[in-house]
């Protein structure tokens, strides 16, 4: 049972309560826990979903809350993209209840909120995380406010509304929206269901790595991963790190992180060999899901990429549109943010036999 957070800046420990979401010093929080012991033989005793890996998540062994929260999220297909490139796979993450990979984290985070007896959650999002939190909050009978940009895709707004959440549309940057949500959290003493700040979200996204390990039956050489706030990147890194620590694999896959050129603070920090990213000006990008000018976990993201001998690639707007059309021609219709991943793959200078996995993070029907 995990009952404490630790600040990544000052190291201070905090008890896990419904109202804590960052350290007094402003630092983000991680879970205080030992390396989870992975018992592969136990996986088949659980449903074929992310909860197959329940025993490696930060819950009490006898916890059953997830059984009333789950909607079957996870276990998305891993498919060869093109018969001419048999070592390149797409993982179809949009085959989830709310049509994006964010269901992995939302299912786990809202399960924890339910265990804590939370009656209301507040979240901010560019769209997909808000939709996922709204859906799982409804599943848990928890009231939910979602803070979104006035520019968010109408289709994503419609999804959030359908789940009964209260929408708060804010004029301004993604950072302005987060600030408005955080202010409401403090004023209302509500649970901040943040896919950025709450480390339980990463207990969900780490299952992406577990699934790849099972489906591929080996470690890929490289992972193409989009990065704004880093929820999939950090989850994948955590998952593969746990597999190594349990001696189930012998190497980490290289992380190739993709950003849109018009909002690429992490690319700039990586190129300048900086420890963390300074905020940049968001010039506007079709890839709304990764348009994060000041990622709160930039230090951890940069560290994960560097520790895997990875790299960053930035993508121009016209490359996003071209990549989306090329994926659609192969049968995969993705939202614009997901097209960034394929555009990154097309620019990446790969080795002939390199095994690569590209996530298709959100369904095309969610885009503007």
XYZ file of C-alpha atoms in Angstrom:
368
model
C 0.000 0.000 0.000
C 1.422 3.377 -1.029
C 0.478 6.203 1.342
C 3.013 8.935 0.626
C 4.170 11.289 -2.094
C 7.696 12.696 -2.427
C 8.619 16.038 -3.974
C 11.033 15.662 -6.890
C 12.644 19.019 -6.039
C 13.182 19.081 -2.271
C 12.454 15.460 -1.373
C 9.833 16.299 1.256
C 7.338 13.502 1.986
C 3.590 14.145 2.011
C 0.728 11.901 3.073
C -1.669 11.069 0.249
C -4.850 13.048 0.858
C -7.645 14.271 -1.436
C -6.359 17.857 -1.445
C -2.598 17.608 -1.928
C -1.309 17.894 -5.489
C 2.081 19.612 -5.246
C 4.758 20.428 -2.668
C 4.908 23.726 -0.783
C 8.101 24.459 -2.731
C 6.127 24.158 -5.970
C 7.666 20.830 -6.953
C 5.695 18.014 -8.545
C 5.130 14.791 -6.623
C 6.011 11.161 -7.233
C 4.931 8.090 -5.282
C 7.076 6.819 -2.429
C 7.331 3.102 -3.031
C 9.682 0.171 -3.415
C 10.253 -1.386 -6.811
C 7.033 -3.329 -7.508
C 7.531 -7.077 -7.818
C 6.183 -8.270 -11.149
C 4.679 -11.750 -11.042
C 3.944 -12.558 -14.689
C 2.105 -15.748 -13.744
C -0.525 -13.691 -11.901
C -1.512 -11.646 -14.958
C -3.920 -14.244 -16.295
C -5.943 -14.146 -13.080
C -7.137 -10.658 -13.996
C -9.320 -9.322 -16.855
C -7.754 -8.628 -20.234
C -7.323 -4.897 -19.613
C -4.812 -2.611 -17.895
C -5.927 -4.245 -14.657
C -4.123 -7.393 -15.768
C -1.156 -5.642 -14.138
C -2.990 -4.665 -10.957
C -0.428 -6.262 -8.632
C 2.249 -3.865 -9.948
C 0.121 -0.776 -9.327
C 0.180 1.336 -6.191
C -2.920 -0.111 -4.520
C -3.465 -2.324 -1.498
C -3.406 -6.017 -2.426
C -7.025 -6.470 -1.328
C -8.349 -3.405 -3.179
C -11.354 -4.152 -5.401
C -12.361 -0.582 -6.265
C -11.057 -0.918 -9.824
C -13.658 -3.617 -10.539
C -16.440 -1.012 -10.468
C -14.374 1.648 -12.256
C -13.016 -0.179 -15.282
C -14.574 0.002 -18.726
C -12.177 -2.516 -20.262
C -9.475 0.019 -21.114
C -6.119 -1.183 -22.418
C -4.828 -4.193 -24.341
C -4.861 -2.175 -27.564
C -3.731 -3.894 -30.770
C -0.104 -3.882 -31.877
C -0.103 -4.045 -35.659
C 2.538 -4.035 -38.410
C 2.000 -0.736 -40.174
C 3.110 -1.797 -43.621
C 4.062 -5.228 -44.984
C 7.130 -3.649 -46.582
C 8.365 -2.579 -43.134
C 7.785 -5.624 -40.893
C 9.678 -4.124 -37.927
C 7.515 -1.014 -37.633
C 4.388 -1.347 -35.497
C 1.528 0.934 -34.541
C -0.181 0.509 -31.186
C -3.787 1.552 -31.734
C -4.370 3.491 -28.537
C -7.576 5.082 -29.810
C -9.310 1.728 -29.351
C -10.295 2.764 -25.816
C -13.624 3.724 -24.190
C -13.134 7.468 -24.817
C -11.002 6.997 -27.949
C -7.582 8.001 -26.591
C -4.688 6.614 -24.548
C -5.611 8.920 -21.667
C -8.081 6.264 -20.480
C -5.140 4.309 -19.085
C -4.283 7.035 -16.597
C -7.823 8.255 -15.975
C -9.056 4.807 -14.987
C -6.329 4.445 -12.364
C -6.520 8.026 -11.098
C -10.294 7.954 -10.655
C -10.062 4.573 -8.951
C -7.736 6.208 -6.420
C -10.088 9.191 -6.067
C -12.955 6.810 -5.326
C -10.858 4.986 -2.714
C -10.108 8.331 -1.051
C -13.828 9.083 -0.799
C -13.661 12.081 -3.131
C -17.019 13.668 -4.018
C -15.807 16.106 -6.684
C -12.813 16.399 -9.015
C -11.449 19.274 -11.066
C -9.221 18.838 -14.110
C -7.797 20.938 -16.924
C -7.047 19.578 -20.351
C -6.577 20.257 -24.045
C -9.381 17.752 -24.604
C -8.566 14.064 -24.361
C -7.574 13.919 -20.696
C -10.643 15.947 -19.782
C -12.871 13.569 -21.693
C -11.308 10.557 -19.994
C -11.540 12.071 -16.495
C -15.173 13.070 -17.146
C -16.075 9.554 -18.282
C -14.451 7.777 -15.343
C -15.799 10.340 -12.874
C -19.283 9.527 -14.184
C -18.479 5.853 -13.791
C -17.518 6.521 -10.153
C -20.515 8.805 -9.455
C -18.151 11.689 -8.709
C -18.958 15.272 -9.696
C -16.540 16.720 -12.213
C -15.504 20.140 -13.539
C -13.317 20.225 -16.653
C -11.414 23.385 -17.609
C -10.860 23.697 -21.364
C -9.716 26.263 -23.882
C -12.282 28.175 -25.910
C -10.390 26.770 -28.910
C -10.832 23.095 -27.955
C -12.288 20.886 -30.668
C -16.118 21.022 -30.481
C -16.176 17.235 -30.760
C -14.111 16.876 -27.598
C -16.317 19.393 -25.793
C -19.377 17.386 -26.820
C -17.788 14.238 -25.379
C -17.097 15.903 -22.039
C -20.658 17.257 -21.853
C -22.101 13.847 -22.669
C -20.515 12.424 -19.516
C -22.236 15.030 -17.374
C -19.207 17.084 -16.443
C -19.422 20.841 -15.945
C -17.345 22.595 -18.591
C -15.412 25.759 -17.786
C -14.091 27.291 -21.003
C -11.214 29.683 -20.451
C -9.786 32.277 -22.802
C -6.002 32.205 -22.914
C -3.084 29.816 -23.113
C -2.939 26.222 -21.928
C -1.092 27.546 -18.885
C -3.905 30.046 -18.195
C -6.398 27.174 -18.232
C -4.299 25.151 -15.784
C -3.963 28.184 -13.503
C -7.744 28.695 -13.485
C -8.318 25.057 -12.584
C -5.681 25.143 -9.856
C -7.219 28.265 -8.372
C -10.606 26.523 -8.231
C -8.988 23.458 -6.645
C -7.531 25.593 -3.867
C -10.730 27.590 -3.312
C -13.016 24.548 -3.254
C -10.554 22.176 -1.553
C -11.369 19.728 -4.358
C -9.402 16.761 -5.694
C -7.174 17.884 -8.587
C -7.545 15.064 -11.118
C -4.503 16.211 -13.044
C -2.893 13.992 -15.647
C 0.253 16.073 -15.148
C 0.573 16.502 -11.387
C -0.985 13.360 -9.931
C 1.468 10.415 -10.101
C -1.328 7.839 -10.015
C -2.024 8.779 -13.640
C 1.385 7.347 -14.570
C 0.511 4.083 -12.822
C -2.008 3.785 -15.659
C 0.127 4.924 -18.579
C 2.976 2.609 -17.560
C 0.773 -0.299 -18.679
C 1.572 0.794 -22.248
C 5.062 -0.661 -21.697
C 3.780 -3.815 -20.027
C 1.495 -4.517 -22.969
C 4.253 -3.997 -25.531
C 6.433 -6.438 -23.579
C 3.695 -9.059 -23.711
C 2.597 -8.471 -27.306
C 6.013 -8.149 -28.927
C 7.565 -10.849 -26.722
C 10.747 -8.781 -26.716
C 11.886 -5.197 -26.222
C 11.526 -2.823 -29.174
C 14.596 -0.859 -30.148
C 12.783 2.464 -30.201
C 9.571 4.126 -29.116
C 8.172 7.103 -31.027
C 6.263 9.123 -28.414
C 4.532 12.518 -28.652
C 5.275 14.838 -25.792
C 3.519 17.859 -24.374
C 3.161 17.204 -20.652
C 4.771 13.785 -21.035
C 2.062 11.519 -19.641
C 2.665 8.704 -22.136
C 6.424 9.201 -22.328
C 6.941 9.113 -18.567
C 4.527 6.210 -18.187
C 6.334 4.184 -20.850
C 9.697 4.975 -19.282
C 8.422 3.943 -15.831
C 6.943 0.707 -17.176
C 10.050 -0.434 -19.032
C 12.217 0.584 -16.063
C 10.141 -1.685 -13.818
C 10.485 -4.541 -16.305
C 14.274 -4.109 -16.221
C 14.319 -3.930 -12.422
C 12.447 -7.242 -12.352
C 14.968 -8.748 -14.807
C 12.257 -9.460 -17.369
C 14.108 -7.433 -20.009
C 17.753 -6.449 -20.391
C 17.634 -3.072 -22.120
C 15.561 0.086 -22.313
C 14.092 1.067 -25.677
C 15.309 4.376 -27.044
C 12.733 7.142 -26.610
C 12.264 9.369 -29.660
C 10.185 12.277 -28.420
C 8.118 14.325 -30.870
C 6.984 17.935 -30.518
C 5.300 20.417 -32.843
C 7.778 23.076 -34.025
C 5.379 25.856 -33.070
C 5.424 24.810 -29.405
C 8.620 22.907 -28.626
C 10.160 23.902 -25.273
C 11.583 20.420 -24.710
C 13.291 20.328 -28.110
C 14.971 23.625 -27.302
C 16.077 22.457 -23.838
C 17.401 19.164 -25.220
C 19.402 20.891 -27.942
C 20.819 23.380 -25.444
C 21.711 20.576 -23.003
C 19.585 22.152 -20.287
C 18.340 20.256 -17.228
C 14.787 21.549 -17.596
C 12.801 23.499 -20.157
C 12.131 27.207 -19.966
C 8.639 28.313 -21.047
C 8.224 29.282 -24.690
C 5.578 31.146 -26.635
C 3.006 28.846 -28.241
C 2.795 30.066 -31.838
C -0.278 27.919 -32.480
C -0.325 24.349 -33.746
C -2.755 21.804 -35.154
C -1.380 19.384 -32.553
C -3.469 20.834 -29.700
C -2.878 17.803 -27.489
C 0.863 18.532 -27.115
C 0.807 22.340 -27.264
C 2.328 22.752 -23.806
C 4.561 25.810 -23.514
C 5.694 25.125 -19.929
C 5.635 21.381 -19.104
C 5.641 20.897 -15.327
C 7.639 17.659 -15.509
C 10.189 18.854 -18.091
C 13.152 17.782 -15.959
C 11.875 14.202 -15.734
C 11.014 14.085 -19.441
C 14.454 15.267 -20.529
C 16.110 12.840 -18.123
C 14.103 9.894 -19.473
C 15.030 10.681 -23.080
C 18.713 11.157 -22.248
C 18.928 7.993 -20.112
C 17.646 5.917 -23.053
C 20.055 7.590 -25.500
C 17.021 9.046 -27.202
C 16.401 12.271 -29.076
C 13.809 14.907 -29.873
C 12.310 15.680 -33.273
C 10.194 18.720 -34.047
C 7.464 18.707 -36.695
C 6.177 21.518 -38.876
C 2.457 22.134 -39.452
C 2.466 20.981 -43.071
C 4.198 17.753 -42.011
C 1.351 17.047 -39.575
C -1.284 17.265 -42.314
C 0.778 15.184 -44.727
C 1.407 12.464 -42.141
C -2.284 12.297 -41.242
C -3.212 11.757 -44.888
C -0.552 9.060 -45.288
C -1.797 7.191 -42.207
C -5.389 7.416 -43.413
C -4.273 5.891 -46.720
C -3.020 2.914 -44.702
C -6.397 2.593 -42.935
C -5.704 4.544 -39.741
C -7.659 7.767 -39.229
C -6.097 9.633 -36.333
C -6.559 13.037 -34.761
C -4.083 15.722 -35.768
C -1.969 15.395 -32.627
C -1.471 11.680 -33.325
C -0.293 12.447 -36.856
C 2.721 14.153 -35.266
C 3.973 10.702 -34.248
C 3.985 9.352 -37.777
C 5.540 12.567 -39.079
C 8.308 12.055 -36.507
C 8.810 8.494 -37.676
C 9.141 9.663 -41.301
C 11.887 12.120 -40.271
C 13.706 9.708 -37.970
C 16.890 8.187 -39.436
C 16.342 4.578 -38.465
C 18.517 1.513 -38.857
C 17.462 -1.175 -41.336
C 16.298 -3.765 -38.788
C 15.281 -1.376 -36.017
C 12.073 -2.409 -34.235
C 9.956 0.692 -33.751
C 6.572 1.281 -32.123
C 4.377 4.278 -32.921
C 1.309 5.029 -30.761
C -1.888 6.137 -32.466
C -3.033 8.146 -29.469
C -6.415 9.531 -30.477
C -9.156 8.813 -32.999
C -9.580 11.108 -36.003
C -13.224 11.686 -35.160
C -12.078 13.742 -32.132
C -10.317 16.400 -34.232
C -11.673 19.669 -35.527
